mmCIF file of C-alpha atoms in Angstrom:
data_model
loop_
_atom_site.group_PDB
_atom_site.id
_atom_site.type_symbol
_atom_site.label_atom_id
_atom_site.label_comp_id
_atom_site.label_asym_id
_atom_site.label_seq_id
_atom_site.Cartn_x
_atom_site.Cartn_y
_atom_site.Cartn_z
ATOM 1 C CA UNK A 1 -11.202 -11.501 -38.883
ATOM 2 C CA UNK A 2 -8.006 -12.473 -37.423
ATOM 3 C CA UNK A 3 -7.584 -10.681 -34.058
ATOM 4 C CA UNK A 4 -4.102 -9.067 -35.467
ATOM 5 C CA UNK A 5 -5.945 -7.525 -37.782
ATOM 6 C CA UNK A 6 -7.873 -5.245 -35.857
ATOM 7 C CA UNK A 7 -5.910 -1.348 -35.313
ATOM 8 C CA UNK A 8 -3.822 -0.831 -32.329
ATOM 9 C CA UNK A 9 -6.947 1.134 -30.196
ATOM 10 C CA UNK A 10 -9.455 -2.016 -30.433
ATOM 11 C CA UNK A 11 -6.722 -3.900 -29.325
ATOM 12 C CA UNK A 12 -6.090 -1.559 -26.248
ATOM 13 C CA UNK A 13 -9.799 -1.823 -25.572
ATOM 14 C CA UNK A 14 -9.945 -5.657 -25.895
ATOM 15 C CA UNK A 15 -6.607 -5.938 -23.494
ATOM 16 C CA UNK A 16 -8.086 -3.720 -21.224
ATOM 17 C CA UNK A 17 -10.835 -6.285 -19.995
ATOM 18 C CA UNK A 18 -7.986 -9.003 -19.101
ATOM 19 C CA UNK A 19 -6.100 -9.637 -16.176
ATOM 20 C CA UNK A 20 -2.352 -9.382 -15.792
ATOM 21 C CA UNK A 21 -1.418 -12.660 -16.555
ATOM 22 C CA UNK A 22 -3.868 -12.818 -19.532
ATOM 23 C CA UNK A 23 -2.314 -9.891 -21.081
ATOM 24 C CA UNK A 24 1.172 -11.214 -20.886
ATOM 25 C CA UNK A 25 0.258 -14.746 -22.604
ATOM 26 C CA UNK A 26 -1.328 -12.837 -25.343
ATOM 27 C CA UNK A 27 2.030 -10.559 -25.689
ATOM 28 C CA UNK A 28 4.137 -13.527 -26.244
ATOM 29 C CA UNK A 29 2.223 -14.895 -29.315
ATOM 30 C CA UNK A 30 3.159 -12.230 -31.465
ATOM 31 C CA UNK A 31 4.935 -8.795 -31.970
ATOM 32 C CA UNK A 32 2.090 -6.570 -32.867
ATOM 33 C CA UNK A 33 0.297 -8.012 -29.486
ATOM 34 C CA UNK A 34 3.231 -7.482 -27.627
ATOM 35 C CA UNK A 35 3.465 -3.913 -28.642
ATOM 36 C CA UNK A 36 -0.104 -3.520 -27.264
ATOM 37 C CA UNK A 37 1.125 -4.906 -23.982
ATOM 38 C CA UNK A 38 3.900 -2.510 -24.001
ATOM 39 C CA UNK A 39 1.777 0.631 -24.523
ATOM 40 C CA UNK A 40 1.940 2.572 -21.294
ATOM 41 C CA UNK A 41 -1.888 3.850 -21.744
ATOM 42 C CA UNK A 42 -2.915 0.329 -20.929
ATOM 43 C CA UNK A 43 -1.574 0.361 -17.451
ATOM 44 C CA UNK A 44 -3.677 3.100 -15.683
ATOM 45 C CA UNK A 45 -4.742 0.599 -13.128
ATOM 46 C CA UNK A 46 -3.121 -1.765 -11.059
ATOM 47 C CA UNK A 47 -4.141 -4.109 -8.463
ATOM 48 C CA UNK A 48 -2.497 -6.614 -6.306
ATOM 49 C CA UNK A 49 -3.778 -9.241 -3.913
ATOM 50 C CA UNK A 50 -0.199 -10.167 -2.615
ATOM 51 C CA UNK A 51 3.255 -9.310 -2.558
ATOM 52 C CA UNK A 52 4.343 -12.360 -4.459
ATOM 53 C CA UNK A 53 2.520 -10.439 -7.619
ATOM 54 C CA UNK A 54 4.520 -7.524 -7.333
ATOM 55 C CA UNK A 55 7.469 -9.657 -8.764
ATOM 56 C CA UNK A 56 5.783 -10.968 -11.574
ATOM 57 C CA UNK A 57 6.741 -9.675 -14.683
ATOM 58 C CA UNK A 58 3.459 -9.392 -15.987
ATOM 59 C CA UNK A 59 2.490 -5.917 -16.087
ATOM 60 C CA UNK A 60 4.207 -2.163 -17.049
ATOM 61 C CA UNK A 61 5.071 0.726 -14.425
ATOM 62 C CA UNK A 62 5.145 3.765 -16.003
ATOM 63 C CA UNK A 63 3.815 7.442 -15.656
ATOM 64 C CA UNK A 64 0.646 6.480 -17.200
ATOM 65 C CA UNK A 65 -0.311 4.649 -13.857
ATOM 66 C CA UNK A 66 -2.974 6.520 -12.024
ATOM 67 C CA UNK A 67 -4.646 3.973 -9.535
ATOM 68 C CA UNK A 68 -2.699 1.660 -7.683
ATOM 69 C CA UNK A 69 -4.026 -1.070 -4.980
ATOM 70 C CA UNK A 70 -2.251 -3.633 -3.105
ATOM 71 C CA UNK A 71 -4.444 -5.609 -0.890
ATOM 72 C CA UNK A 72 -3.647 -8.561 1.033
ATOM 73 C CA UNK A 73 -6.191 -10.506 2.803
ATOM 74 C CA UNK A 74 -4.329 -13.555 3.525
ATOM 75 C CA UNK A 75 -4.268 -15.172 7.020
ATOM 76 C CA UNK A 76 -0.872 -14.976 6.619
ATOM 77 C CA UNK A 77 -1.033 -11.034 7.214
ATOM 78 C CA UNK A 78 -1.425 -11.647 10.886
ATOM 79 C CA UNK A 79 2.396 -12.857 11.049
ATOM 80 C CA UNK A 80 3.225 -9.637 9.774
ATOM 81 C CA UNK A 81 0.951 -7.540 12.242
ATOM 82 C CA UNK A 82 3.077 -9.022 15.158
ATOM 83 C CA UNK A 83 5.361 -7.096 16.989
ATOM 84 C CA UNK A 84 8.512 -7.808 15.857
ATOM 85 C CA UNK A 85 10.095 -8.345 19.505
ATOM 86 C CA UNK A 86 7.168 -11.001 19.808
ATOM 87 C CA UNK A 87 7.539 -12.733 17.030
ATOM 88 C CA UNK A 88 9.254 -16.421 16.920
ATOM 89 C CA UNK A 89 12.073 -17.683 14.824
ATOM 90 C CA UNK A 90 9.497 -19.033 12.144
ATOM 91 C CA UNK A 91 7.310 -16.171 12.038
ATOM 92 C CA UNK A 92 10.934 -13.485 11.528
ATOM 93 C CA UNK A 93 11.988 -16.225 8.799
ATOM 94 C CA UNK A 94 8.408 -15.934 7.162
ATOM 95 C CA UNK A 95 8.466 -12.122 7.354
ATOM 96 C CA UNK A 96 12.374 -11.826 5.941
ATOM 97 C CA UNK A 97 10.888 -13.359 2.772
ATOM 98 C CA UNK A 98 8.970 -10.407 1.539
ATOM 99 C CA UNK A 99 9.225 -7.558 3.835
ATOM 100 C CA UNK A 100 11.053 -5.276 1.575
ATOM 101 C CA UNK A 101 8.909 -6.245 -1.181
ATOM 102 C CA UNK A 102 6.071 -3.985 -1.191
ATOM 103 C CA UNK A 103 8.589 -0.668 0.173
ATOM 104 C CA UNK A 104 10.778 -1.671 -3.059
ATOM 105 C CA UNK A 105 7.905 -1.525 -5.417
ATOM 106 C CA UNK A 106 6.506 1.827 -3.696
ATOM 107 C CA UNK A 107 10.250 2.829 -4.386
ATOM 108 C CA UNK A 108 9.792 2.015 -8.317
ATOM 109 C CA UNK A 109 6.351 4.085 -8.077
ATOM 110 C CA UNK A 110 7.841 6.897 -6.636
ATOM 111 C CA UNK A 111 10.495 7.082 -9.342
ATOM 112 C CA UNK A 112 8.293 6.208 -12.243
ATOM 113 C CA UNK A 113 4.702 7.139 -11.516
ATOM 114 C CA UNK A 114 4.269 11.043 -10.892
ATOM 115 C CA UNK A 115 0.894 11.492 -12.218
ATOM 116 C CA UNK A 116 -0.541 8.788 -9.496
ATOM 117 C CA UNK A 117 -4.111 10.023 -8.277
ATOM 118 C CA UNK A 118 -5.047 6.928 -5.865
ATOM 119 C CA UNK A 119 -3.019 4.597 -3.731
ATOM 120 C CA UNK A 120 -4.423 1.729 -1.637
ATOM 121 C CA UNK A 121 -2.402 -0.296 0.801
ATOM 122 C CA UNK A 122 -4.324 -3.065 2.975
ATOM 123 C CA UNK A 123 -2.450 -5.938 5.102
ATOM 124 C CA UNK A 124 1.121 -4.382 3.842
ATOM 125 C CA UNK A 125 2.475 -4.943 7.622
ATOM 126 C CA UNK A 126 5.939 -3.828 6.837
ATOM 127 C CA UNK A 127 5.327 -0.367 4.858
ATOM 128 C CA UNK A 128 6.528 2.431 6.735
ATOM 129 C CA UNK A 129 5.917 6.138 7.374
ATOM 130 C CA UNK A 130 9.187 6.872 5.350
ATOM 131 C CA UNK A 131 7.509 4.978 2.621
ATOM 132 C CA UNK A 132 4.273 7.050 2.706
ATOM 133 C CA UNK A 133 6.477 10.448 3.156
ATOM 134 C CA UNK A 134 8.440 9.798 0.029
ATOM 135 C CA UNK A 135 4.946 8.825 -1.694
ATOM 136 C CA UNK A 136 3.486 11.849 -0.961
ATOM 137 C CA UNK A 137 6.751 14.044 -2.176
ATOM 138 C CA UNK A 138 7.198 12.073 -4.979
ATOM 139 C CA UNK A 139 3.649 11.952 -6.322
ATOM 140 C CA UNK A 140 2.108 15.333 -6.013
ATOM 141 C CA UNK A 141 -1.010 14.923 -7.791
ATOM 142 C CA UNK A 142 -2.397 12.069 -5.259
ATOM 143 C CA UNK A 143 -5.720 12.681 -4.450
ATOM 144 C CA UNK A 144 -6.789 9.495 -2.805
ATOM 145 C CA UNK A 145 -4.698 7.688 0.015
ATOM 146 C CA UNK A 146 -6.009 4.662 1.846
ATOM 147 C CA UNK A 147 -4.494 2.692 4.480
ATOM 148 C CA UNK A 148 -5.868 -0.244 6.124
ATOM 149 C CA UNK A 149 -4.326 -2.627 8.727
ATOM 150 C CA UNK A 150 -0.864 -1.507 8.182
ATOM 151 C CA UNK A 151 0.774 -1.658 11.275
ATOM 152 C CA UNK A 152 3.596 0.203 11.110
ATOM 153 C CA UNK A 153 1.866 3.398 10.347
ATOM 154 C CA UNK A 154 2.133 6.194 13.013
ATOM 155 C CA UNK A 155 1.310 9.692 13.185
ATOM 156 C CA UNK A 156 4.441 10.695 11.517
ATOM 157 C CA UNK A 157 2.066 9.799 8.053
ATOM 158 C CA UNK A 158 -0.413 12.034 9.293
ATOM 159 C CA UNK A 159 2.083 14.512 9.851
ATOM 160 C CA UNK A 160 3.556 14.180 6.385
ATOM 161 C CA UNK A 161 0.028 14.701 4.564
ATOM 162 C CA UNK A 162 -0.361 17.780 6.641
ATOM 163 C CA UNK A 163 2.947 18.819 4.835
ATOM 164 C CA UNK A 164 3.131 17.343 1.423
ATOM 165 C CA UNK A 165 -0.506 15.947 0.811
ATOM 166 C CA UNK A 166 -1.586 19.502 -0.592
ATOM 167 C CA UNK A 167 -3.693 17.311 -3.546
ATOM 168 C CA UNK A 168 -5.181 14.959 -1.038
ATOM 169 C CA UNK A 169 -8.660 14.792 -0.925
ATOM 170 C CA UNK A 170 -9.602 11.596 0.948
ATOM 171 C CA UNK A 171 -7.267 9.829 3.463
ATOM 172 C CA UNK A 172 -8.468 6.619 4.994
ATOM 173 C CA UNK A 173 -6.067 5.192 8.156
ATOM 174 C CA UNK A 174 -8.459 2.169 9.111
ATOM 175 C CA UNK A 175 -7.273 -0.446 11.847
ATOM 176 C CA UNK A 176 -3.568 1.254 11.971
ATOM 177 C CA UNK A 177 -3.142 0.508 15.576
ATOM 178 C CA UNK A 178 -0.171 3.040 15.985
ATOM 179 C CA UNK A 179 -2.414 6.039 14.743
ATOM 180 C CA UNK A 180 -3.445 8.282 17.656
ATOM 181 C CA UNK A 181 -6.536 10.536 18.554
ATOM 182 C CA UNK A 182 -3.983 13.471 18.753
ATOM 183 C CA UNK A 183 -2.541 12.959 15.231
ATOM 184 C CA UNK A 184 -6.097 12.893 13.723
ATOM 185 C CA UNK A 185 -7.066 15.994 15.639
ATOM 186 C CA UNK A 186 -4.014 17.551 14.081
ATOM 187 C CA UNK A 187 -4.725 16.619 10.519
ATOM 188 C CA UNK A 188 -8.901 17.686 10.767
ATOM 189 C CA UNK A 189 -7.554 21.075 11.971
ATOM 190 C CA UNK A 190 -4.363 21.978 9.486
ATOM 191 C CA UNK A 191 -6.522 20.240 6.442
ATOM 192 C CA UNK A 192 -10.364 20.756 7.152
ATOM 193 C CA UNK A 193 -11.235 20.197 3.868
ATOM 194 C CA UNK A 194 -9.621 16.614 3.845
ATOM 195 C CA UNK A 195 -11.972 13.553 3.947
ATOM 196 C CA UNK A 196 -10.756 11.880 6.889
ATOM 197 C CA UNK A 197 -11.722 8.295 8.072
ATOM 198 C CA UNK A 198 -10.001 6.392 10.659
ATOM 199 C CA UNK A 199 -12.189 3.424 11.826
ATOM 200 C CA UNK A 200 -11.308 1.905 14.993
ATOM 201 C CA UNK A 201 -7.363 3.389 14.413
ATOM 202 C CA UNK A 202 -7.067 5.371 17.531
ATOM 203 C CA UNK A 203 -9.085 2.874 19.648
ATOM 204 C CA UNK A 204 -7.130 0.033 19.016
ATOM 205 C CA UNK A 205 -4.006 -0.895 21.516
ATOM 206 C CA UNK A 206 -0.854 0.624 20.050
ATOM 207 C CA UNK A 207 2.361 -1.233 20.120
ATOM 208 C CA UNK A 208 4.710 -0.669 22.793
ATOM 209 C CA UNK A 209 8.275 -1.835 23.448
ATOM 210 C CA UNK A 210 8.255 -4.491 26.626
ATOM 211 C CA UNK A 211 10.461 -2.088 28.921
ATOM 212 C CA UNK A 212 7.963 0.753 28.092
ATOM 213 C CA UNK A 213 4.955 -1.802 29.072
ATOM 214 C CA UNK A 214 6.371 -2.490 32.190
ATOM 215 C CA UNK A 215 7.000 1.634 32.969
ATOM 216 C CA UNK A 216 3.242 1.680 32.310
ATOM 217 C CA UNK A 217 2.416 -1.026 34.481
ATOM 218 C CA UNK A 218 4.441 0.296 37.536
ATOM 219 C CA UNK A 219 2.503 3.868 36.854
ATOM 220 C CA UNK A 220 -0.601 1.960 36.968
ATOM 221 C CA UNK A 221 -0.154 0.134 40.372
ATOM 222 C CA UNK A 222 1.322 3.237 41.865
ATOM 223 C CA UNK A 223 -2.016 5.439 40.955
ATOM 224 C CA UNK A 224 -3.819 2.353 42.504
ATOM 225 C CA UNK A 225 -1.888 2.663 45.610
ATOM 226 C CA UNK A 226 -2.529 6.108 46.101
#
């Protein structure tokens, strides 16, 4: 039996075992397999391993999407984690190439994926509190939000969770250095049933503008003198 003789449901099942590139390549062979590729039911789960993958035309984004993961574990993530005022010209140029890639993709998710249940972001150093706020507002069914090593995430995201995360059951903010213990305590107080995890986050050194660091150093010196 030729693969195209299988019915649509069987082909959907077979396609579900393939990665995005393999699905796209098969879809190029004939109209029937293209229709399988374009079936929203095939795209309930999406995993990406770098911002570059978000620009590929090898997946379908739509209301069937329920589980989304963008995890970037490359050594290059360290460049994105450097405070903006400390980056040299090379580092700034590197970041400019993909600075808005994840944010723009999440905007599409907010507009087209209202049934999203789970979102994981790891190593996404340019994702901001505004992105997460919009995600919570646009995806009211969101039950799991996992943020790891996202340096621009602050207590504003935690506040957004208390205001707009009514369906959230699990929240992780691991290694997010600009999240504070006070912000975490407010979440625990206002959302007692939420499973909250913040590995290392509140214990890391938060970002500070150079002038703020100087002020803190002056205060410290005065305290020592006293």
